[in-house]
Amino acid sequence: MPVILGLIGVLLAWLGWGHPLHPPWLLTLIPLGLWIAGLTTKIRTLFSLGFWGFVILSAILAVLGKTSLGLATLGVTILAWDGLSFQGATLLGMAKRYFWSALTVGVGIGFALAALFLHMTVNFWAIMGVLFSAWFLLRLFARGAVHGGERSGNRSKSAPMT
Amino acid sequence: MISAKARTEFLAFLAILFAGLALRHPGFLGLAVVLATHLVFGLILVPKISGSALSAQRIVEPKRLHEGHLLQIQVHVRNLGRKPVELRISDGPYPGFSVTEGKTWAWGVVAPQEELSLSYVVRPARGIYKLSGVQVEILDPLGLTPRRLELPCPGEVAVLPRVEDLLRVDTRPRRTLTAPGTARARRGGMGLEFHGVREYRPGDNVRRLAWKVFARRDEPAVVEFEEERAADVAVILDVRARAYFAAPSELFEFSVRAAAALAQYFLRQGNRVALLKYGAVLDWIFPGYGRRHGERILRELAEAKLGKSEVFAELDHLPTRLLPAGSLIVLVSPLILGDEDTLGKLVARGYRVFAVLPDPVSLEFGRVETEEEKLVRRIMFLERWVLLRRLRRAGVTAVVWDVRRPLSPLLRRLRGERLCL
């Protein structure tokens, strides 16, 4: 499933490019190749590299003025990226996860299109970016502190393995 | 806990946001919104479940086994909460466990009061294993911030060394105890082996009259058998890494098995057996009898490891005060040149020393060899030959054990021999 979604991402990128027979197109296959290699070799770093490849691809589409296709590529990429982290989950868990993933991507694209339509200023984006980053990091630190406490409480007192 | 996925996504968000701000490109900022929304949802959707809402149980069967046998482990994690939760549970990995069947992890959605189980079969290596808790990962729908817990589930598995059943080890300690056993006491009494003939004394059993001697000497004589009693036996396992230079781990395993087999044999024969591990440190089990003592020795041997110590590099520091006077000392070690002096001193002090030498040459060069390997084998063989000659001169009974073969037939053939090559 993640590979199929990745392939859709590549196809979207090709569509956005506008010159299907142009040699640089083949470069768009690199992120997908990295994911396939990651699935084969079980090296998780390849998944991250592939994700970065797709993000760069979306950014290139945005630079070329194909923002909608760039958003679509990124949306499909996130779906596939989530799918990669679901490897090994049960079918029930998988369906639930894909539902939430698709909902998140849909809402995200909706917000992005709305924001683009409203033509917000750069300052607005900068403030929103800083606020979001601060909230995200604070939330993560708070969670880390809470879990750290719980983990030490539940940790087994048994001696180290011999 | 922040997953690598969340970190990557957040970095991608920052990169796109800064690129968008620098280039003043709204398209980039739109992409950043999609990533930010995914991250926000990822944090909001985290299930609110505490570690106390989960309980773990591990069933290990059997808890005591000998190496080479299989061990089955089942882990059950129960959801005591009120909401379903998606879990990924894993057990181990424990060094020394090689999984032969099943998986050490399981992943699933666990409904309230239901449980997620995993089952696997391992072939453990020798050792005493302290099993730690079960690792549980509470997963969020987007996999951004999984929570890792360790549910307490302590346990212990004792994987004892493989014990070969020895049929007979013909040894005679210098001194015996008063308790009955199978060691020949060098004196007449109750036993099976012929000891001698002496003059008849009132009260002697007439069935033991030596009629031929009576006829020849014209005075009554009785046959005496050699009394069999328990003896003190000290099994010494050499754990000096330098003694096992040829094939350290493999040869050492054979040494541990030989020590276990000998200790069990002497205990079975009713002797009082002590164990000493000589190497990195001195581990000593005081002399004792019986099954429980045998189990204690096996557990000690299960934990035996090779070690390096400058102090115990030579055998000079053998704690002779711990060894009961006149006892039989059974040393299991490949030995190195120079050890024979210490063993000779032990013989001079009145101990009977019996050494089992697992042969590194047989282990290392059992296969077809190159010319170079043949030369090395020849040199090693000559070195051992010199060592054995010196041991014989020192009065030590020594057997070289080809570890590819069982030990029992070798020890049965020991009778009357002082040196086996």
mmCIF file of N, CA and C in Angstrom, chain B residues 95-183:
data_model
loop_
_atom_site.group_PDB
_atom_site.id
_atom_site.type_symbol
_atom_site.label_atom_id
_atom_site.label_comp_id
_atom_site.label_asym_id
_atom_site.label_seq_id
_atom_site.Cartn_x
_atom_site.Cartn_y
_atom_site.Cartn_z
ATOM 1 N N PRO B 95 20.458 -11.913 25.339
ATOM 2 C CA PRO B 95 21.649 -12.497 24.718
ATOM 3 C C PRO B 95 21.767 -13.955 25.137
ATOM 4 N N GLY B 96 22.003 -14.822 24.196
ATOM 5 C CA GLY B 96 22.096 -16.250 24.508
ATOM 6 C C GLY B 96 20.855 -17.017 24.117
ATOM 7 N N PHE B 97 19.754 -16.305 23.826
ATOM 8 C CA PHE B 97 18.528 -16.966 23.387
ATOM 9 C C PHE B 97 18.489 -16.935 21.858
ATOM 10 N N SER B 98 18.399 -18.082 21.222
ATOM 11 C CA SER B 98 18.209 -18.064 19.763
ATOM 12 C C SER B 98 16.803 -18.596 19.484
ATOM 13 N N VAL B 99 16.018 -17.742 18.856
ATOM 14 C CA VAL B 99 14.600 -18.069 18.631
ATOM 15 C C VAL B 99 14.493 -19.128 17.539
ATOM 16 N N THR B 100 13.802 -20.218 17.841
ATOM 17 C CA THR B 100 13.634 -21.290 16.848
ATOM 18 C C THR B 100 12.217 -21.311 16.292
ATOM 19 N N GLU B 101 11.285 -20.743 17.014
ATOM 20 C CA GLU B 101 9.891 -20.792 16.579
ATOM 21 C C GLU B 101 9.146 -19.585 17.157
ATOM 22 N N GLY B 102 8.254 -19.022 16.373
ATOM 23 C CA GLY B 102 7.431 -17.908 16.857
ATOM 24 C C GLY B 102 8.159 -16.566 16.760
ATOM 25 N N LYS B 103 7.493 -15.534 17.243
ATOM 26 C CA LYS B 103 8.040 -14.182 17.177
ATOM 27 C C LYS B 103 8.104 -13.584 18.581
ATOM 28 N N THR B 104 9.081 -12.724 18.779
ATOM 29 C CA THR B 104 9.248 -12.126 20.112
ATOM 30 C C THR B 104 8.442 -10.838 20.237
ATOM 31 N N TRP B 105 7.622 -10.531 19.261
ATOM 32 C CA TRP B 105 6.805 -9.330 19.352
ATOM 33 C C TRP B 105 5.411 -9.605 18.794
ATOM 34 N N ALA B 106 4.478 -8.779 19.192
ATOM 35 C CA ALA B 106 3.104 -8.890 18.668
ATOM 36 C C ALA B 106 2.519 -7.491 18.615
ATOM 37 N N TRP B 107 1.581 -7.315 17.724
ATOM 38 C CA TRP B 107 1.010 -5.995 17.499
ATOM 39 C C TRP B 107 -0.494 -6.182 17.355
ATOM 40 N N GLY B 108 -1.269 -5.409 18.045
ATOM 41 C CA GLY B 108 -2.710 -5.558 17.879
ATOM 42 C C GLY B 108 -3.506 -4.543 18.672
ATOM 43 N N VAL B 109 -4.801 -4.466 18.318
ATOM 44 C CA VAL B 109 -5.723 -3.597 19.053
ATOM 45 C C VAL B 109 -6.322 -4.456 20.164
ATOM 46 N N VAL B 110 -6.191 -4.007 21.397
ATOM 47 C CA VAL B 110 -6.644 -4.808 22.538
ATOM 48 C C VAL B 110 -7.870 -4.142 23.153
ATOM 49 N N ALA B 111 -8.968 -4.859 23.127
ATOM 50 C CA ALA B 111 -10.221 -4.357 23.708
ATOM 51 C C ALA B 111 -10.122 -4.404 25.238
ATOM 52 N N PRO B 112 -10.985 -3.662 25.957
ATOM 53 C CA PRO B 112 -10.944 -3.708 27.423
ATOM 54 C C PRO B 112 -11.127 -5.136 27.948
ATOM 55 N N GLN B 113 -10.343 -5.482 28.935
ATOM 56 C CA GLN B 113 -10.332 -6.805 29.578
ATOM 57 C C GLN B 113 -9.902 -7.939 28.634
ATOM 58 N N GLU B 114 -9.405 -7.575 27.484
ATOM 59 C CA GLU B 114 -8.860 -8.579 26.566
ATOM 60 C C GLU B 114 -7.343 -8.569 26.714
ATOM 61 N N GLU B 115 -6.690 -9.547 26.071
ATOM 62 C CA GLU B 115 -5.234 -9.541 26.164
ATOM 63 C C GLU B 115 -4.572 -9.820 24.822
ATOM 64 N N LEU B 116 -3.365 -9.321 24.715
ATOM 65 C CA LEU B 116 -2.539 -9.539 23.532
ATOM 66 C C LEU B 116 -1.435 -10.501 23.954
ATOM 67 N N SER B 117 -1.244 -11.546 23.169
ATOM 68 C CA SER B 117 -0.283 -12.577 23.580
ATOM 69 C C SER B 117 0.769 -12.791 22.518
ATOM 70 N N LEU B 118 1.899 -13.246 22.972
ATOM 71 C CA LEU B 118 2.919 -13.702 22.030
ATOM 72 C C LEU B 118 3.555 -14.962 22.614
ATOM 73 N N SER B 119 4.009 -15.798 21.715
ATOM 74 C CA SER B 119 4.582 -17.062 22.154
ATOM 75 C C SER B 119 5.776 -17.382 21.263
ATOM 76 N N TYR B 120 6.834 -17.778 21.870
ATOM 77 C CA TYR B 120 7.998 -18.158 21.072
ATOM 78 C C TYR B 120 8.814 -19.232 21.779
ATOM 79 N N VAL B 121 9.575 -19.931 20.975
ATOM 80 C CA VAL B 121 10.404 -21.018 21.499
ATOM 81 C C VAL B 121 11.863 -20.655 21.243
ATOM 82 N N VAL B 122 12.682 -20.818 22.263
ATOM 83 C CA VAL B 122 14.106 -20.486 22.098
ATOM 84 C C VAL B 122 14.974 -21.667 22.505
ATOM 85 N N ARG B 123 16.172 -21.647 21.963
ATOM 86 C CA ARG B 123 17.186 -22.617 22.403
ATOM 87 C C ARG B 123 18.248 -21.794 23.136
ATOM 88 N N PRO B 124 18.187 -21.785 24.463
ATOM 89 C CA PRO B 124 19.105 -20.902 25.197
ATOM 90 C C PRO B 124 20.484 -21.514 25.387
ATOM 91 N N ALA B 125 21.455 -20.622 25.461
ATOM 92 C CA ALA B 125 22.814 -21.051 25.792
ATOM 93 C C ALA B 125 22.921 -21.162 27.311
ATOM 94 N N ARG B 126 23.962 -21.792 27.790
ATOM 95 C CA ARG B 126 24.160 -21.989 29.230
ATOM 96 C C ARG B 126 24.154 -20.644 29.964
ATOM 97 N N GLY B 127 23.546 -20.598 31.117
ATOM 98 C CA GLY B 127 23.543 -19.356 31.903
ATOM 99 C C GLY B 127 22.332 -19.270 32.810
ATOM 100 N N ILE B 128 22.389 -18.328 33.742
ATOM 101 C CA ILE B 128 21.236 -18.032 34.588
ATOM 102 C C ILE B 128 20.682 -16.710 34.058
ATOM 103 N N TYR B 129 19.483 -16.724 33.563
ATOM 104 C CA TYR B 129 18.915 -15.542 32.925
ATOM 105 C C TYR B 129 17.897 -14.879 33.857
ATOM 106 N N LYS B 130 18.119 -13.616 34.091
ATOM 107 C CA LYS B 130 17.130 -12.825 34.835
ATOM 108 C C LYS B 130 16.263 -12.149 33.778
ATOM 109 N N LEU B 131 15.021 -12.546 33.694
ATOM 110 C CA LEU B 131 14.144 -11.971 32.670
ATOM 111 C C LEU B 131 13.594 -10.648 33.192
ATOM 112 N N SER B 132 13.715 -9.636 32.369
ATOM 113 C CA SER B 132 13.251 -8.312 32.792
ATOM 114 C C SER B 132 11.770 -8.155 32.432
ATOM 115 N N GLY B 133 11.315 -6.915 32.474
ATOM 116 C CA GLY B 133 9.911 -6.668 32.171
ATOM 117 C C GLY B 133 9.600 -6.802 30.685
ATOM 118 N N VAL B 134 8.308 -6.751 30.389
ATOM 119 C CA VAL B 134 7.861 -6.841 28.988
ATOM 120 C C VAL B 134 7.777 -5.410 28.442
ATOM 121 N N GLN B 135 8.365 -5.208 27.276
ATOM 122 C CA GLN B 135 8.312 -3.879 26.662
ATOM 123 C C GLN B 135 6.982 -3.696 25.937
ATOM 124 N N VAL B 136 6.318 -2.610 26.263
ATOM 125 C CA VAL B 136 5.011 -2.328 25.661
ATOM 126 C C VAL B 136 5.061 -0.946 25.021
ATOM 127 N N GLU B 137 4.558 -0.865 23.805
ATOM 128 C CA GLU B 137 4.490 0.416 23.111
ATOM 129 C C GLU B 137 3.014 0.724 22.892
ATOM 130 N N ILE B 138 2.545 1.814 23.497
ATOM 131 C CA ILE B 138 1.157 2.239 23.271
ATOM 132 C C ILE B 138 1.179 3.154 22.057
ATOM 133 N N LEU B 139 0.508 2.712 21.009
ATOM 134 C CA LEU B 139 0.625 3.422 19.731
ATOM 135 C C LEU B 139 -0.501 4.420 19.549
ATOM 136 N N ASP B 140 -0.153 5.561 18.963
ATOM 137 C CA ASP B 140 -1.175 6.539 18.598
ATOM 138 C C ASP B 140 -1.521 6.307 17.125
ATOM 139 N N PRO B 141 -2.688 6.749 16.669
ATOM 140 C CA PRO B 141 -3.124 6.407 15.308
ATOM 141 C C PRO B 141 -2.137 6.833 14.218
ATOM 142 N N LEU B 142 -1.420 7.929 14.414
ATOM 143 C CA LEU B 142 -0.514 8.376 13.359
ATOM 144 C C LEU B 142 0.944 7.967 13.617
ATOM 145 N N GLY B 143 1.166 7.286 14.682
ATOM 146 C CA GLY B 143 2.511 6.757 14.954
ATOM 147 C C GLY B 143 3.557 7.833 15.198
ATOM 148 N N LEU B 144 3.129 9.002 15.701
ATOM 149 C CA LEU B 144 4.087 10.102 15.902
ATOM 150 C C LEU B 144 4.713 10.086 17.291
ATOM 151 N N THR B 145 3.911 9.778 18.287
ATOM 152 C CA THR B 145 4.450 9.799 19.658
ATOM 153 C C THR B 145 4.044 8.526 20.411
ATOM 154 N N PRO B 146 4.626 7.393 20.023
ATOM 155 C CA PRO B 146 4.314 6.170 20.770
ATOM 156 C C PRO B 146 4.891 6.259 22.186
ATOM 157 N N ARG B 147 4.207 5.617 23.140
ATOM 158 C CA ARG B 147 4.696 5.614 24.526
ATOM 159 C C ARG B 147 5.262 4.241 24.831
ATOM 160 N N ARG B 148 6.438 4.256 25.359
ATOM 161 C CA ARG B 148 7.066 2.973 25.689
ATOM 162 C C ARG B 148 7.054 2.767 27.190
ATOM 163 N N LEU B 149 6.612 1.599 27.591
ATOM 164 C CA LEU B 149 6.586 1.250 29.016
ATOM 165 C C LEU B 149 7.265 -0.099 29.189
ATOM 166 N N GLU B 150 7.710 -0.339 30.394
ATOM 167 C CA GLU B 150 8.201 -1.680 30.699
ATOM 168 C C GLU B 150 7.337 -2.209 31.820
ATOM 169 N N LEU B 151 6.507 -3.192 31.510
ATOM 170 C CA LEU B 151 5.626 -3.753 32.548
ATOM 171 C C LEU B 151 6.418 -4.770 33.354
ATOM 172 N N PRO B 152 6.416 -4.620 34.676
ATOM 173 C CA PRO B 152 7.226 -5.538 35.482
ATOM 174 C C PRO B 152 6.742 -6.971 35.356
ATOM 175 N N CYS B 153 7.666 -7.825 35.095
ATOM 176 C CA CYS B 153 7.328 -9.237 34.894
ATOM 177 C C CYS B 153 8.594 -10.056 35.123
ATOM 178 N N PRO B 154 9.181 -9.938 36.312
ATOM 179 C CA PRO B 154 10.480 -10.590 36.514
ATOM 180 C C PRO B 154 10.385 -12.110 36.514
ATOM 181 N N GLY B 155 11.443 -12.708 36.108
ATOM 182 C CA GLY B 155 11.487 -14.175 36.080
ATOM 183 C C GLY B 155 12.926 -14.630 35.961
ATOM 184 N N GLU B 156 13.113 -15.915 36.160
ATOM 185 C CA GLU B 156 14.468 -16.452 36.056
ATOM 186 C C GLU B 156 14.436 -17.797 35.348
ATOM 187 N N VAL B 157 15.401 -17.998 34.503
ATOM 188 C CA VAL B 157 15.542 -19.290 33.821
ATOM 189 C C VAL B 157 16.971 -19.769 34.055
ATOM 190 N N ALA B 158 17.077 -20.994 34.519
ATOM 191 C CA ALA B 158 18.408 -21.569 34.739
ATOM 192 C C ALA B 158 18.681 -22.573 33.633
ATOM 193 N N VAL B 159 19.662 -22.243 32.816
ATOM 194 C CA VAL B 159 20.066 -23.179 31.755
ATOM 195 C C VAL B 159 21.378 -23.807 32.206
ATOM 196 N N LEU B 160 21.265 -25.025 32.682
ATOM 197 C CA LEU B 160 22.415 -25.701 33.281
ATOM 198 C C LEU B 160 23.260 -26.368 32.206
ATOM 199 N N PRO B 161 24.527 -26.596 32.493
ATOM 200 C CA PRO B 161 25.366 -27.250 31.476
ATOM 201 C C PRO B 161 24.895 -28.675 31.207
ATOM 202 N N ARG B 162 25.166 -29.119 30.008
ATOM 203 C CA ARG B 162 24.804 -30.497 29.635
ATOM 204 C C ARG B 162 25.652 -31.449 30.476
ATOM 205 N N VAL B 163 25.022 -32.456 31.072
ATOM 206 C CA VAL B 163 25.770 -33.367 31.963
ATOM 207 C C VAL B 163 25.829 -34.749 31.333
ATOM 208 N N GLU B 164 27.038 -35.186 31.061
ATOM 209 C CA GLU B 164 27.221 -36.536 30.516
ATOM 210 C C GLU B 164 27.190 -37.521 31.669
ATOM 211 N N ASP B 165 26.527 -38.637 31.449
ATOM 212 C CA ASP B 165 26.419 -39.638 32.503
ATOM 213 C C ASP B 165 27.685 -40.490 32.505
ATOM 214 N N LEU B 166 28.544 -40.270 33.477
ATOM 215 C CA LEU B 166 29.793 -41.037 33.535
ATOM 216 C C LEU B 166 29.537 -42.350 34.258
ATOM 217 N N LEU B 167 30.046 -43.449 33.691
ATOM 218 C CA LEU B 167 29.774 -44.765 34.287
ATOM 219 C C LEU B 167 30.776 -45.111 35.384
ATOM 220 N N ARG B 168 32.022 -44.787 35.130
ATOM 221 C CA ARG B 168 33.029 -45.154 36.130
ATOM 222 C C ARG B 168 34.255 -44.258 35.976
ATOM 223 N N VAL B 169 34.719 -43.741 37.077
ATOM 224 C CA VAL B 169 35.993 -43.012 37.090
ATOM 225 C C VAL B 169 36.829 -43.667 38.166
ATOM 226 N N ASP B 170 37.872 -44.325 37.710
ATOM 227 C CA ASP B 170 38.646 -45.104 38.673
ATOM 228 C C ASP B 170 39.707 -44.230 39.323
ATOM 229 N N THR B 171 39.379 -43.746 40.508
ATOM 230 C CA THR B 171 40.334 -42.886 41.211
ATOM 231 C C THR B 171 40.420 -43.321 42.659
ATOM 232 N N ARG B 172 41.546 -43.096 43.257
ATOM 233 C CA ARG B 172 41.732 -43.452 44.669
ATOM 234 C C ARG B 172 42.247 -42.241 45.422
ATOM 235 N N PRO B 173 41.409 -41.646 46.254
ATOM 236 C CA PRO B 173 41.926 -40.524 47.051
ATOM 237 C C PRO B 173 42.867 -41.039 48.136
ATOM 238 N N ARG B 174 43.730 -40.167 48.593
ATOM 239 C CA ARG B 174 44.688 -40.585 49.632
ATOM 240 C C ARG B 174 43.988 -40.849 50.963
ATOM 241 N N ARG B 175 42.931 -40.104 51.214
ATOM 242 C CA ARG B 175 42.255 -40.198 52.509
ATOM 243 C C ARG B 175 40.756 -40.289 52.273
ATOM 244 N N THR B 176 40.084 -41.070 53.077
ATOM 245 C CA THR B 176 38.628 -41.175 52.931
ATOM 246 C C THR B 176 37.949 -40.686 54.192
ATOM 247 N N LEU B 177 36.662 -40.480 54.085
ATOM 248 C CA LEU B 177 35.870 -40.053 55.237
ATOM 249 C C LEU B 177 35.284 -41.276 55.917
ATOM 250 N N THR B 178 34.546 -41.056 56.970
ATOM 251 C CA THR B 178 33.973 -42.211 57.679
ATOM 252 C C THR B 178 32.670 -42.687 57.032
ATOM 253 N N ALA B 179 32.023 -41.830 56.299
ATOM 254 C CA ALA B 179 30.748 -42.197 55.673
ATOM 255 C C ALA B 179 30.971 -43.213 54.549
ATOM 256 N N PRO B 180 30.017 -44.115 54.355
ATOM 257 C CA PRO B 180 30.192 -45.097 53.274
ATOM 258 C C PRO B 180 30.093 -44.429 51.912
ATOM 259 N N GLY B 181 30.847 -44.987 50.978
ATOM 260 C CA GLY B 181 30.830 -44.441 49.628
ATOM 261 C C GLY B 181 31.374 -45.467 48.664
ATOM 262 N N THR B 182 32.012 -45.007 47.619
ATOM 263 C CA THR B 182 32.555 -45.961 46.651
ATOM 264 C C THR B 182 34.064 -45.817 46.480
ATOM 265 N N ALA B 183 34.661 -44.884 47.204
ATOM 266 C CA ALA B 183 36.112 -44.716 47.095
ATOM 267 C C ALA B 183 36.792 -45.784 47.937
#
